[in-house]
Amino acid sequence: MVAESPQATLRQTLGWLLLTQQMMVVHLIGILPDWALAIANLALAWRLAIFLGKVPPPRPMLLFLISLMVLLSLVPLYLREGLAITLSVMIALAYSLKSLEVRSRRDILVLTLVGFFLISLSLIPQQSPLKLASALALFTLNITVLLSLHSSGSARSNLGNTLRLALFSLPMTLLLYLLVPRVDPLWHQGMRPAAETGLSDTLSLGEIAELTQSTEMAFNASFELRPPQELLYFRVWIHNLYDGRTWHGARPHPLDAITATRAEEGHLYRISHWYSSGRLPTLAMSQGLSPGLRPLGDGLWQGRGQQDQVLSWRPRAVPAAPQAIVDALNLPPSGNPRARQFGESLKGLSQREIVHRVLLSFRDKPFHYTLSPPATGPDEIDDFLFETQAGFCGHYAGAMVFVLRAAGIPARLVTGYQGGRWLGESNRLQVRQLNAHAWVEYWLPAQGWVRSDPTSMVAPDRVQILGEQRLAQWWGLTGWLKESAPVRTLGAWADSLNALWHQQVSGFDRLGQQQWLSQWLGRLSVQHLLLLAGSIMLTTLLIHLRLARMLTPPKLPALELLLWRWLSKRLTRLGARPGRATSVSQLVSLTQDHCPQASRPARLLQRLFYRLRYANPPAGQRRLLRLAMWRQFLKLRRALKAEVDTGSAMDIS
C-alpha cells in the first residue's frame, strides 16, 4: 500500500507523479475549457495537501459524489461541442481526480499510462513548437515516474536514465517521421474556438457581443510575382442571402467559361497549410491548376485533402452570372426602414456616385472600428448606421450591401482574408486568423463584380494594428510598448520561425513526404531501395544496442602488445618459428640467435616494456615510455629488415 509504505522510493514516485500531473494541466491550457482546468487544479492541490500530510484522503462516498458532479457538468459540453471533445475533457478530468485515490503501485501505473495517452491526444489539435516542447518534457517526466516506480535509485539517477532512454529513441523517431505514411485527418486535425476570427457560412452580427483575436495560422501563400498589398483579398465565402438578422452563404453560380482567366495569362501562386476541409482562400479571378481543385462558381474553389494547391490569377473584376445578379438585389420584406430610405434616396444618381456617397458617409460621420461593438436591436443595420456607429468589418460590409441593394445596385457580402505578413524579402505571405475580413462586391454592367472595402474608410490600418499588437496582448504589455520596434522585430522573428515549423514539421504532409522521397530516392531501383532500408534499420538497431550498453565494442590489444606480435611474424620469416605462447623473453632470445645485430634494440625494448607493464608508472611517464619504445622498435625494425634483405641476396647468388 503506497499510503502506508514508509519507503522513500515510493514517496519519490508520488512526488514525480504530482509534478507530472501539474505540468499536464499547464500543457492542456488552450485545449481544455477554463472550468475543466479549474477542477483539475483543485484536485491536484488537494492531492498535494494529502502528500504533505495536511489533510486525510477523501472518503469513497465523497469521491463518488465529486465524480458524479463532474460527469453532470459535461452534459452541456456534449450538447454544444459533441462527443469527441467531451470524451477528451472527461479523460483529462479523470486523470486529475484519480490522483485523490492513489493507494497502490497499480494506481500509479494506470495514471502514467493515461498520461501518455493524454500527451498524444493533445498533439492532435495543436502542433506548435511550444506545444511539442511541452509534450516532450511531459513524456520525459512520465518515463521518470515509471523508472522511479521500479527502481530504488535517486531522483537524479532516474532522471538521467530517462534522458538516456529518450536519446535512444531519436534515431527511430526520425526514421518513422520520414518514412511512415501521413494520415491527414489526424495530422492536420484542428479545433478552433467558435468566438475567434474564423470563417463560417453564416454571419450574425447581432449575436456577437465581442469578437476576439486569434493569432493562429490560417495558411501560407507563395507568389511567383508579389502582388500589391491592396489586391491581397482572399475570397472564401459569398454571403448573398439576408433574412434581417443573419447573412447566409448562397450556392455559388457557375461562370461562363469564356470569361474565366486562362492559366497561361496569370501569375502563379501556391496556397499551403490550409487546414480547413472547406473552400480554398483564393484571389479574385483565380484559375486552379492543381489536379485536386474543383471550381464552385463565382470564382471560388474547393480543395481536396490537405495538399498544396497551385493557382494563377489576374488583377481584374469577377464576371457575373445572371442569377447571381438577381439574388444580389433581394432584401427582407420589412425591417431597417431608415437604411432603406437612405438607399432609396440615392436612386437618381449613377452607380459609381451611389457607391461613392455610401463610402463617404462612413468616412465623414463619427464611425469607429472596434472588436467589441455595442449591442443592437431588431433593426441592427439601422442601429449601426444611425445610433452606435461602431463595429468591425462585418458591420460595415453588411450595412453597405443593404444600402446598395435598397438603391437598386446588386451587391453581396464576401468573407475571407485580407493582407498578411511578408516573410522578409521573399514572396511568401503568412496569413493568420486575425486577417479574417469582410468586404463588398457590387455589380457594374461594364465590369462585373467590383470589390469595395468600406472598413478601409474607417480603419485603413486595421490589419497592421492587429498584427503589431498581438505580442503585446500575449504578454500583457502596456500600450506604449505595443508599437515599439523590438516588439515588431520579435514578431517578425516569431512569424519566420512559425512558417519554418509549419513547412518542415507540421506541414510535412503526404505530398511533402512523397516529394522528399522522390527527390532523394526516386532514381534508385527496387533492389537499392530495399538495401538502403535494410541498412538504415540495421544501423538504427546497432545504435540502440550500443546506447543501451547491450553491444560492447571489441577490446583492442594495447599498442605494446602489437609490437611483439609484429616481431613474432618477422622472426617466422627468418625461420625461427616462434609458437603462439612464446613469451617476450623467448622472442628476445630468438632475435639474438637469428639476427645478432638486432639484439641490443630488442633487449632495450624488453626493458621498457617491463617497466611500462609492471612498474605502474604515472600517466606522464607512461607517455615517455611508449615514445621510447617506439624509437627502439624502429631501430629493431631496421635491423631485421637489413637481415632479411641480406638473406634474400645470398639466396639469389
XYZ file of C-alpha atoms in Angstrom:
653
model
C 0.000 0.000 0.000
C 1.522 3.320 -1.110
C -0.180 5.402 1.601
C 1.163 3.149 4.386
C 4.610 2.416 2.982
C 7.471 4.270 4.668
C 9.886 3.668 1.810
C 11.478 6.776 0.392
C 11.355 5.368 -3.133
C 7.565 5.271 -3.149
C 7.355 8.797 -1.810
C 9.758 9.888 -4.530
C 7.468 8.246 -7.116
C 4.456 10.138 -5.762
C 6.434 13.365 -5.947
C 7.326 12.748 -9.592
C 3.672 11.886 -10.297
C 2.389 15.124 -8.743
C 4.880 17.172 -10.739
C 3.883 15.364 -13.936
C 0.159 15.862 -13.336
C 0.539 19.575 -12.638
C 2.628 20.054 -15.765
C -0.025 18.132 -17.710
C -2.630 20.679 -16.611
C -0.371 23.505 -17.805
C 0.172 21.632 -21.078
C -3.605 21.406 -21.657
C -4.159 25.171 -21.365
C -5.856 26.308 -24.564
C -7.257 22.815 -25.166
C -9.453 22.254 -22.111
C -12.194 24.724 -21.105
C -11.361 27.072 -18.245
C -13.784 25.389 -15.829
C -12.168 21.998 -16.532
C -8.708 23.447 -15.849
C -10.010 24.880 -12.558
C -11.368 21.465 -11.461
C -8.078 19.770 -12.374
C -6.044 22.329 -10.421
C -8.271 21.990 -7.350
C -7.934 18.199 -7.433
C -4.148 18.411 -7.671
C -3.970 20.991 -4.862
C -5.993 18.590 -2.712
C -3.634 15.748 -3.615
C -0.630 17.895 -2.702
C -2.137 18.547 0.728
C -2.591 14.787 1.172
C 1.006 14.203 0.058
C 2.280 16.706 2.652
C 0.110 15.168 5.379
C -2.082 18.239 5.878
C -5.434 16.566 5.141
C -6.606 12.927 5.030
C -7.611 11.207 1.770
C -11.268 11.688 0.767
C -13.819 9.055 1.719
C -15.129 6.860 -1.123
C -18.644 8.339 -0.915
C -17.327 11.892 -1.146
C -15.156 10.940 -4.105
C -18.175 9.323 -5.797
C -20.254 12.492 -5.377
C -17.454 14.655 -6.790
C -17.099 12.365 -9.819
C -20.868 12.415 -10.374
C -20.942 16.233 -10.315
C -18.077 16.376 -12.816
C -19.916 13.983 -15.136
C -23.071 16.107 -14.959
C -21.030 19.201 -15.810
C -20.013 17.510 -19.062
C -23.582 17.322 -20.353
C -23.744 20.965 -21.600
C -20.351 20.494 -23.224
C -21.613 17.401 -25.026
C -24.712 19.223 -26.294
C -22.610 22.147 -27.523
C -19.379 20.557 -28.812
C -20.191 16.905 -29.499
C -18.864 13.561 -28.320
C -15.170 13.762 -29.312
C -14.322 16.917 -27.347
C -16.443 15.782 -24.381
C -14.573 12.479 -24.133
C -11.228 14.300 -24.260
C -12.243 16.611 -21.394
C -13.618 13.667 -19.403
C -10.337 11.728 -19.710
C -8.334 14.772 -18.622
C -10.578 15.339 -15.566
C -10.465 11.650 -14.649
C -6.664 11.842 -14.834
C -6.675 14.597 -12.204
C -9.398 13.149 -9.941
C -7.818 9.685 -9.932
C -4.843 11.102 -8.033
C -7.103 11.533 -4.976
C -7.365 7.748 -4.558
C -3.849 6.540 -5.309
C -3.475 3.564 -2.971
C -1.220 1.113 -4.816
C 1.505 0.806 -7.385
C -1.129 -0.260 -9.885
C -2.885 3.136 -9.490
C 0.367 4.929 -10.260
C 0.908 2.747 -13.317
C -2.622 3.450 -14.598
C -2.171 7.211 -14.182
C 1.146 7.091 -16.032
C -0.322 5.187 -18.970
C -3.274 7.597 -19.157
C -0.727 10.416 -19.119
C 0.931 9.015 -22.263
C -2.496 8.872 -23.923
C -3.265 12.500 -23.000
C 0.067 13.658 -24.416
C -0.766 12.055 -27.753
C -4.311 13.434 -27.639
C -3.094 16.979 -27.011
C -0.968 16.950 -30.175
C -3.986 16.381 -32.438
C -5.419 19.938 -32.240
C -2.093 21.758 -31.858
C 1.389 21.023 -33.218
C 3.165 24.280 -32.441
C 6.853 24.281 -31.401
C 5.950 25.298 -27.840
C 3.301 22.582 -27.555
C 5.706 19.941 -28.871
C 8.439 21.011 -26.418
C 5.913 20.776 -23.572
C 4.838 17.317 -24.769
C 8.471 16.110 -24.835
C 9.008 17.378 -21.275
C 5.849 15.565 -20.156
C 6.968 12.409 -21.934
C 10.263 12.584 -20.037
C 8.505 13.041 -16.694
C 6.161 10.124 -17.375
C 9.091 7.795 -18.072
C 10.752 9.072 -14.888
C 7.643 8.085 -12.906
C 7.829 4.566 -14.360
C 11.540 4.253 -13.563
C 11.026 5.569 -10.062
C 8.219 3.045 -9.564
C 10.509 0.110 -10.398
C 13.897 1.446 -9.289
C 15.446 2.270 -5.940
C 17.813 4.840 -7.426
C 17.908 8.522 -6.537
C 15.787 11.141 -8.278
C 18.825 12.406 -10.168
C 19.702 8.888 -11.308
C 16.169 8.191 -12.504
C 16.028 11.446 -14.438
C 19.401 10.696 -16.042
C 18.241 7.246 -17.101
C 15.102 8.794 -18.583
C 17.090 11.247 -20.667
C 19.278 8.389 -21.860
C 16.211 6.400 -22.911
C 14.831 9.426 -24.737
C 18.137 9.689 -26.576
C 17.802 6.040 -27.609
C 14.526 6.788 -29.373
C 15.768 9.682 -31.521
C 17.107 7.637 -34.497
C 13.970 5.529 -34.768
C 11.768 8.611 -34.306
C 13.439 10.359 -37.214
C 13.153 7.243 -39.363
C 9.436 6.847 -38.620
C 8.814 10.562 -39.209
C 10.336 10.412 -42.676
C 9.029 7.054 -43.876
C 5.691 6.307 -42.169
C 2.770 7.435 -44.412
C 0.874 10.502 -43.231
C -2.731 10.242 -42.023
C -4.234 13.599 -42.923
C -7.313 13.622 -40.663
C -5.074 13.222 -37.579
C -2.021 15.133 -38.763
C -3.975 18.262 -39.707
C -6.913 17.989 -37.346
C -7.681 21.289 -35.604
C -10.131 22.657 -33.092
C -10.726 26.390 -33.106
C -12.912 28.234 -30.603
C -16.122 29.485 -32.148
C -15.680 33.058 -30.949
C -12.389 33.678 -32.717
C -11.913 35.420 -36.017
C -12.532 32.353 -38.107
C -14.817 31.971 -41.120
C -18.245 30.421 -41.445
C -21.042 30.199 -43.988
C -23.158 32.490 -41.774
C -22.509 35.904 -40.259
C -24.840 37.049 -37.465
C -23.789 40.473 -36.286
C -26.399 40.903 -33.585
C -25.362 37.693 -31.810
C -21.700 38.609 -31.486
C -21.117 40.625 -28.321
C -17.344 40.562 -28.564
C -15.063 39.361 -31.333
C -11.713 38.178 -30.008
C -8.475 37.943 -31.896
C -6.748 34.747 -32.842
C -3.072 34.559 -33.745
C -3.486 31.027 -35.109
C -2.105 30.244 -38.536
C -4.666 30.303 -41.375
C -2.496 29.487 -44.412
C 0.657 30.397 -46.331
C 0.764 31.813 -49.848
C 3.836 31.762 -52.108
C 3.768 34.017 -55.187
C 5.671 33.920 -58.435
C 5.300 37.713 -58.549
C 4.451 39.596 -55.354
C 1.076 41.353 -55.851
C 0.378 44.842 -54.479
C -0.908 44.974 -50.913
C -4.280 46.411 -51.997
C -5.005 43.268 -54.050
C -4.470 40.784 -51.210
C -8.136 39.857 -50.726
C -8.525 36.065 -50.453
C -12.163 35.104 -51.070
C -13.667 32.140 -49.187
C -17.425 32.721 -48.713
C -20.030 34.758 -50.609
C -22.988 35.739 -48.402
C -25.827 36.586 -50.773
C -28.921 35.935 -48.629
C -30.005 38.184 -45.753
C -33.013 37.382 -43.554
C -32.888 40.513 -41.402
C -30.558 39.051 -38.766
C -28.104 36.699 -40.470
C -26.140 36.672 -43.704
C -26.085 33.222 -45.311
C -23.693 31.728 -47.831
C -25.650 31.124 -51.019
C -24.974 28.441 -53.596
C -22.293 29.743 -55.996
C -23.289 30.260 -59.608
C -21.074 28.841 -62.387
C -19.267 31.395 -64.507
C -19.136 31.469 -68.273
C -16.055 29.518 -69.363
C -15.187 32.238 -71.882
C -14.791 34.856 -69.159
C -12.597 32.714 -66.918
C -8.941 33.598 -66.741
C -6.700 31.252 -68.699
C -3.802 29.764 -66.761
C -1.128 30.948 -69.163
C -2.259 34.579 -68.790
C -1.948 34.720 -64.986
C 0.715 34.823 -62.310
C 1.262 31.589 -60.407
C 0.821 31.295 -56.656
C 0.565 28.411 -54.176
C -1.709 28.028 -51.143
C -0.231 25.779 -48.444
C -1.010 24.779 -44.844
C -4.721 25.469 -45.298
C -6.136 23.038 -42.723
C -9.829 23.531 -43.376
C -11.673 20.899 -45.384
C -13.878 23.570 -46.970
C -13.202 26.194 -49.570
C -9.770 27.372 -50.535
C -8.831 31.048 -49.942
C -8.066 32.429 -53.405
C -7.596 35.796 -55.030
C -10.304 37.111 -57.340
C -10.289 35.644 -60.844
C -8.010 32.739 -59.997
C -7.718 29.639 -62.138
C -6.912 26.354 -60.403
C -4.009 24.348 -61.813
C -3.653 21.517 -59.273
C -5.500 18.272 -60.067
C -7.315 18.301 -56.701
C -9.016 21.681 -57.228
C -12.709 21.852 -58.124
C -14.467 25.082 -59.230
C -17.504 26.028 -57.133
C -18.634 29.005 -59.207
C -18.414 32.760 -58.592
C -14.624 32.396 -58.692
C -14.491 30.123 -55.601
C -12.551 26.859 -55.414
C -12.782 23.676 -53.403
C -9.541 21.962 -52.380
C -9.147 18.211 -51.907
C -7.313 16.982 -48.840
C -4.506 18.995 -47.230
C -2.176 19.236 -50.208
C -0.620 22.409 -51.549
C -2.696 23.953 -54.334
C -1.297 25.900 -57.308
C -3.369 28.615 -58.974
C -2.919 31.558 -61.331
C -4.530 34.965 -61.020
C -5.012 38.254 -62.824
C -5.950 41.617 -61.232
C -9.398 42.075 -62.760
C -13.033 42.088 -61.672
C -15.063 38.895 -61.301
C -17.657 38.322 -64.044
C -21.295 37.863 -63.031
C -23.713 35.019 -63.640
C -27.267 36.268 -64.432
C -28.901 34.505 -61.486
C -26.278 35.860 -59.091
C -27.243 39.432 -60.102
C -30.893 38.717 -59.318
C -30.035 37.225 -55.913
C -27.862 40.247 -55.102
C -30.926 42.567 -55.132
C -33.051 40.660 -52.612
C -33.907 42.327 -49.310
C -36.168 41.186 -46.451
C -39.745 42.458 -46.848
C -39.517 44.550 -43.680
C -37.042 45.937 -41.180
C -34.340 48.643 -41.112
C -36.586 51.433 -42.516
C -34.019 54.203 -42.191
C -31.363 52.248 -44.109
C -33.928 51.536 -46.832
C -34.844 55.193 -47.033
C -31.175 56.180 -47.253
C -30.647 53.795 -50.170
C -33.809 54.833 -51.999
C -32.778 58.488 -51.726
C -29.702 57.716 -53.847
C -31.532 56.096 -56.759
C -31.322 59.112 -59.036
C -27.515 59.042 -59.091
C -25.177 56.917 -61.188
C -23.984 53.626 -59.779
C -20.475 54.876 -59.115
C -21.806 58.002 -57.427
C -24.057 55.918 -55.186
C -21.114 53.780 -54.078
C -19.042 56.921 -53.500
C -21.777 58.520 -51.355
C -22.078 55.428 -49.169
C -18.323 55.275 -48.606
C -18.185 58.987 -47.795
C -20.877 58.510 -45.171
C -18.579 56.118 -43.297
C -15.646 58.499 -43.574
C -17.381 61.782 -42.696
C -19.559 60.569 -39.831
C -18.136 59.546 -36.424
C -17.835 55.831 -37.187
C -15.058 53.898 -35.469
C -13.696 50.361 -35.693
C -13.982 48.099 -32.648
C -13.868 44.390 -31.888
C -16.380 44.901 -29.041
C -19.379 46.518 -30.748
C -22.373 47.738 -28.711
C -25.492 45.608 -28.738
C -28.114 46.378 -31.374
C -31.856 45.855 -31.535
C -34.046 44.067 -34.098
C -33.158 46.655 -36.762
C -29.457 46.048 -36.446
C -28.383 47.885 -39.601
C -30.369 50.993 -38.629
C -28.908 50.904 -35.136
C -25.383 50.567 -36.527
C -25.718 53.292 -39.185
C -27.556 55.897 -37.124
C -27.058 55.043 -33.428
C -23.954 53.110 -32.322
C -21.757 53.808 -35.386
C -19.230 51.317 -34.014
C -18.420 47.835 -35.254
C -15.995 45.604 -37.067
C -15.679 44.739 -40.743
C -18.862 42.651 -40.880
C -20.972 45.606 -39.703
C -19.588 47.958 -42.356
C -19.797 45.455 -45.197
C -23.299 44.263 -44.242
C -24.637 47.805 -43.944
C -23.158 48.859 -47.297
C -24.639 45.818 -49.085
C -28.074 46.589 -47.609
C -27.969 50.256 -48.677
C -26.713 49.430 -52.190
C -29.485 46.891 -52.688
C -32.034 49.432 -51.496
C -30.588 51.849 -54.089
C -31.016 49.247 -56.839
C -27.380 48.116 -57.176
C -26.708 44.352 -56.963
C -24.312 43.788 -54.069
C -23.148 40.931 -51.871
C -21.043 40.389 -48.758
C -17.780 38.443 -49.142
C -15.713 36.997 -46.289
C -12.157 35.762 -46.478
C -8.718 37.027 -45.505
C -7.133 40.365 -46.226
C -3.436 41.160 -46.063
C -0.859 39.142 -44.147
C 2.806 39.372 -43.219
C 5.521 39.039 -45.855
C 8.393 36.900 -44.607
C 11.436 39.063 -45.230
C 12.234 39.869 -48.831
C 10.763 36.619 -50.129
C 7.438 36.257 -51.928
C 5.983 34.152 -49.119
C 2.964 35.542 -47.283
C 1.861 34.261 -43.876
C -1.838 34.779 -43.140
C -3.331 34.332 -39.675
C -6.866 34.097 -38.418
C -6.673 37.719 -37.301
C -6.541 38.583 -41.014
C -10.128 37.323 -41.432
C -12.121 40.116 -43.081
C -15.435 41.009 -44.725
C -15.910 43.312 -47.713
C -18.379 44.143 -50.504
C -18.686 43.192 -54.150
C -21.138 45.246 -56.243
C -22.063 44.698 -59.863
C -21.379 47.106 -62.728
C -22.643 46.112 -66.212
C -19.388 47.063 -67.914
C -17.013 45.426 -65.408
C -18.763 42.666 -63.465
C -18.291 42.324 -59.721
C -16.140 45.136 -58.312
C -14.616 44.916 -54.849
C -15.129 47.685 -52.289
C -13.871 47.696 -48.706
C -15.911 50.114 -46.549
C -13.855 49.271 -43.450
C -10.851 50.968 -45.045
C -12.723 54.296 -44.851
C -12.735 53.973 -41.049
C -9.682 51.839 -40.188
C -7.301 51.631 -43.173
C -4.550 50.156 -40.977
C -6.792 47.576 -39.288
C -4.656 44.522 -40.078
C -1.381 46.309 -39.388
C -2.572 47.403 -35.945
C -3.813 43.929 -35.075
C -0.565 42.347 -36.183
C 1.622 44.731 -34.171
C -0.462 44.345 -31.021
C -0.608 40.580 -30.888
C 2.642 40.091 -28.915
C 1.656 42.854 -26.531
C -1.638 41.084 -25.907
C 0.079 37.721 -25.408
C 2.373 39.106 -22.699
C 0.052 41.787 -21.311
C 2.365 44.642 -22.266
C 1.285 48.204 -21.716
C 0.036 50.419 -24.532
C 3.262 52.329 -25.104
C 5.055 49.069 -25.931
C 2.538 47.844 -28.487
C 4.108 49.542 -31.483
C 7.745 49.518 -30.342
C 10.481 48.384 -32.706
C 11.622 45.433 -30.516
C 8.078 44.039 -30.456
C 7.857 44.322 -34.249
C 11.245 42.647 -34.682
C 10.347 39.868 -32.283
C 7.022 39.398 -34.059
C 8.746 39.087 -37.446
C 11.202 36.569 -35.992
C 8.358 34.550 -34.457
C 6.494 34.573 -37.786
C 9.548 33.284 -39.654
C 10.075 30.543 -37.080
C 6.418 29.544 -37.252
C 6.499 29.483 -41.049
C 9.592 27.252 -40.996
C 7.926 24.989 -38.436
C 4.726 24.650 -40.458
C 6.678 23.998 -43.641
C 9.205 21.471 -42.339
C 7.401 19.769 -39.442
C 3.622 20.068 -39.092
C 3.290 20.826 -42.803
C 5.274 17.731 -43.796
C 2.121 16.062 -45.115
C 1.604 13.230 -47.572
C 2.503 15.398 -50.560
C 5.652 16.722 -48.898
C 6.691 13.217 -47.934
C 6.179 11.963 -51.486
C 8.193 14.857 -52.882
C 11.002 14.226 -50.400
C 11.112 10.517 -51.193
C 11.017 11.239 -54.905
C 13.808 13.789 -54.629
C 16.165 11.616 -52.599
C 15.181 8.094 -53.579
C 13.434 8.472 -56.932
C 16.419 7.366 -59.001
C 17.092 4.222 -57.004
C 15.961 0.796 -58.178
C 13.806 -1.503 -56.053
C 16.835 -3.553 -55.036
C 18.719 -0.439 -53.978
C 15.705 0.827 -52.017
C 15.453 -2.480 -50.147
C 19.191 -2.435 -49.461
C 19.004 1.154 -48.214
C 16.017 0.422 -45.960
C 17.767 -2.648 -44.537
C 20.962 -0.678 -43.930
C 19.057 2.073 -42.137
C 17.207 -0.422 -39.954
C 20.412 -2.311 -39.115
C 22.290 0.898 -38.326
C 19.447 2.121 -36.130
C 19.357 -1.224 -34.290
C 23.108 -1.127 -33.681
C 22.874 2.443 -32.372
C 20.096 1.414 -29.992
C 22.032 -1.609 -28.748
C 25.171 0.470 -28.285
C 23.369 3.252 -26.400
C 21.629 0.671 -24.236
C 25.054 -0.827 -23.430
C 23.934 -4.175 -24.834
C 26.573 -4.091 -27.565
C 30.176 -3.706 -26.405
C 32.875 -2.811 -28.929
C 35.746 -5.306 -29.407
C 38.598 -4.738 -26.997
C 41.717 -3.932 -28.983
C 45.088 -5.079 -27.606
C 47.496 -2.488 -26.290
C 49.998 -0.957 -28.690
C 52.972 -2.506 -26.896
C 51.492 -5.983 -27.371
C 51.045 -5.355 -31.091
C 54.779 -4.607 -31.345
C 55.654 -8.078 -30.043
C 53.133 -9.694 -32.387
C 54.866 -7.970 -35.281
C 58.236 -9.233 -34.043
C 56.879 -12.800 -33.853
C 55.743 -12.656 -37.507
C 59.077 -11.195 -38.606
C 61.039 -13.952 -36.831
C 58.888 -16.510 -38.623
C 60.088 -15.119 -41.945
C 63.686 -15.576 -40.679
C 62.988 -19.258 -39.943
C 62.749 -19.016 -36.107
C 59.129 -20.344 -35.973
C 58.008 -18.994 -32.528
C 54.896 -20.600 -31.026
C 51.597 -18.974 -30.088
C 52.509 -18.881 -26.377
C 56.045 -17.602 -26.830
C 56.952 -15.113 -24.085
C 58.637 -11.759 -24.552
C 61.969 -13.049 -23.184
C 61.837 -16.005 -25.591
C 61.217 -13.641 -28.516
C 64.273 -11.609 -27.486
C 66.387 -14.802 -27.311
C 65.208 -15.884 -30.779
C 66.101 -12.439 -32.087
C 69.654 -12.761 -30.702
C 70.051 -16.205 -32.337
C 68.735 -15.291 -35.799
C 69.721 -11.608 -36.014
C 72.597 -10.668 -33.640
C 72.693 -7.069 -34.857
C 69.108 -6.579 -33.613
C 69.747 -7.987 -30.132
C 70.534 -4.625 -28.490
C 67.300 -2.777 -29.570
C 65.339 -5.964 -28.712
C 66.738 -6.034 -25.119
C 66.138 -2.315 -24.639
C 62.594 -2.754 -25.964
C 62.066 -5.580 -23.464
C 63.211 -3.438 -20.515
C 60.939 -0.564 -21.495
C 58.026 -2.973 -21.934
C 58.512 -4.460 -18.438
C 58.657 -1.007 -16.848
C 55.512 0.077 -18.680
C 53.632 -3.157 -17.990
C 54.550 -3.958 -14.390
C 56.060 -0.886 -12.698
C 52.725 1.036 -12.851
C 54.315 4.419 -13.746
C 52.296 7.692 -13.654
C 50.464 8.919 -16.760
C 53.177 11.375 -17.823
C 55.939 8.781 -17.517
C 53.845 6.210 -19.411
C 53.715 8.520 -22.417
C 57.518 8.899 -22.310
C 57.984 5.144 -22.040
C 55.737 4.485 -25.033
C 57.653 7.094 -27.039
C 60.968 5.429 -26.114
C 59.550 2.000 -27.016
C 58.524 3.314 -30.408
C 62.063 4.582 -31.070
C 63.627 1.250 -30.105
C 61.053 -0.564 -32.230
C 62.037 1.477 -35.281
C 65.706 0.531 -34.681
C 64.739 -3.128 -34.274
C 62.674 -2.999 -37.449
C 65.561 -1.547 -39.497
C 67.955 -4.209 -38.175
C 65.560 -7.057 -39.002
C 64.855 -5.593 -42.438
C 68.586 -5.473 -43.196
C 68.869 -9.116 -42.107
C 66.010 -10.145 -44.387
C 67.474 -8.225 -47.323
C 70.886 -9.839 -46.779
C 69.374 -13.318 -46.672
C 67.447 -12.676 -49.887
C 70.599 -11.501 -51.688
C 72.509 -14.613 -50.655
C 69.685 -16.838 -51.902
C 69.790 -15.145 -55.314
C 73.533 -15.518 -55.607
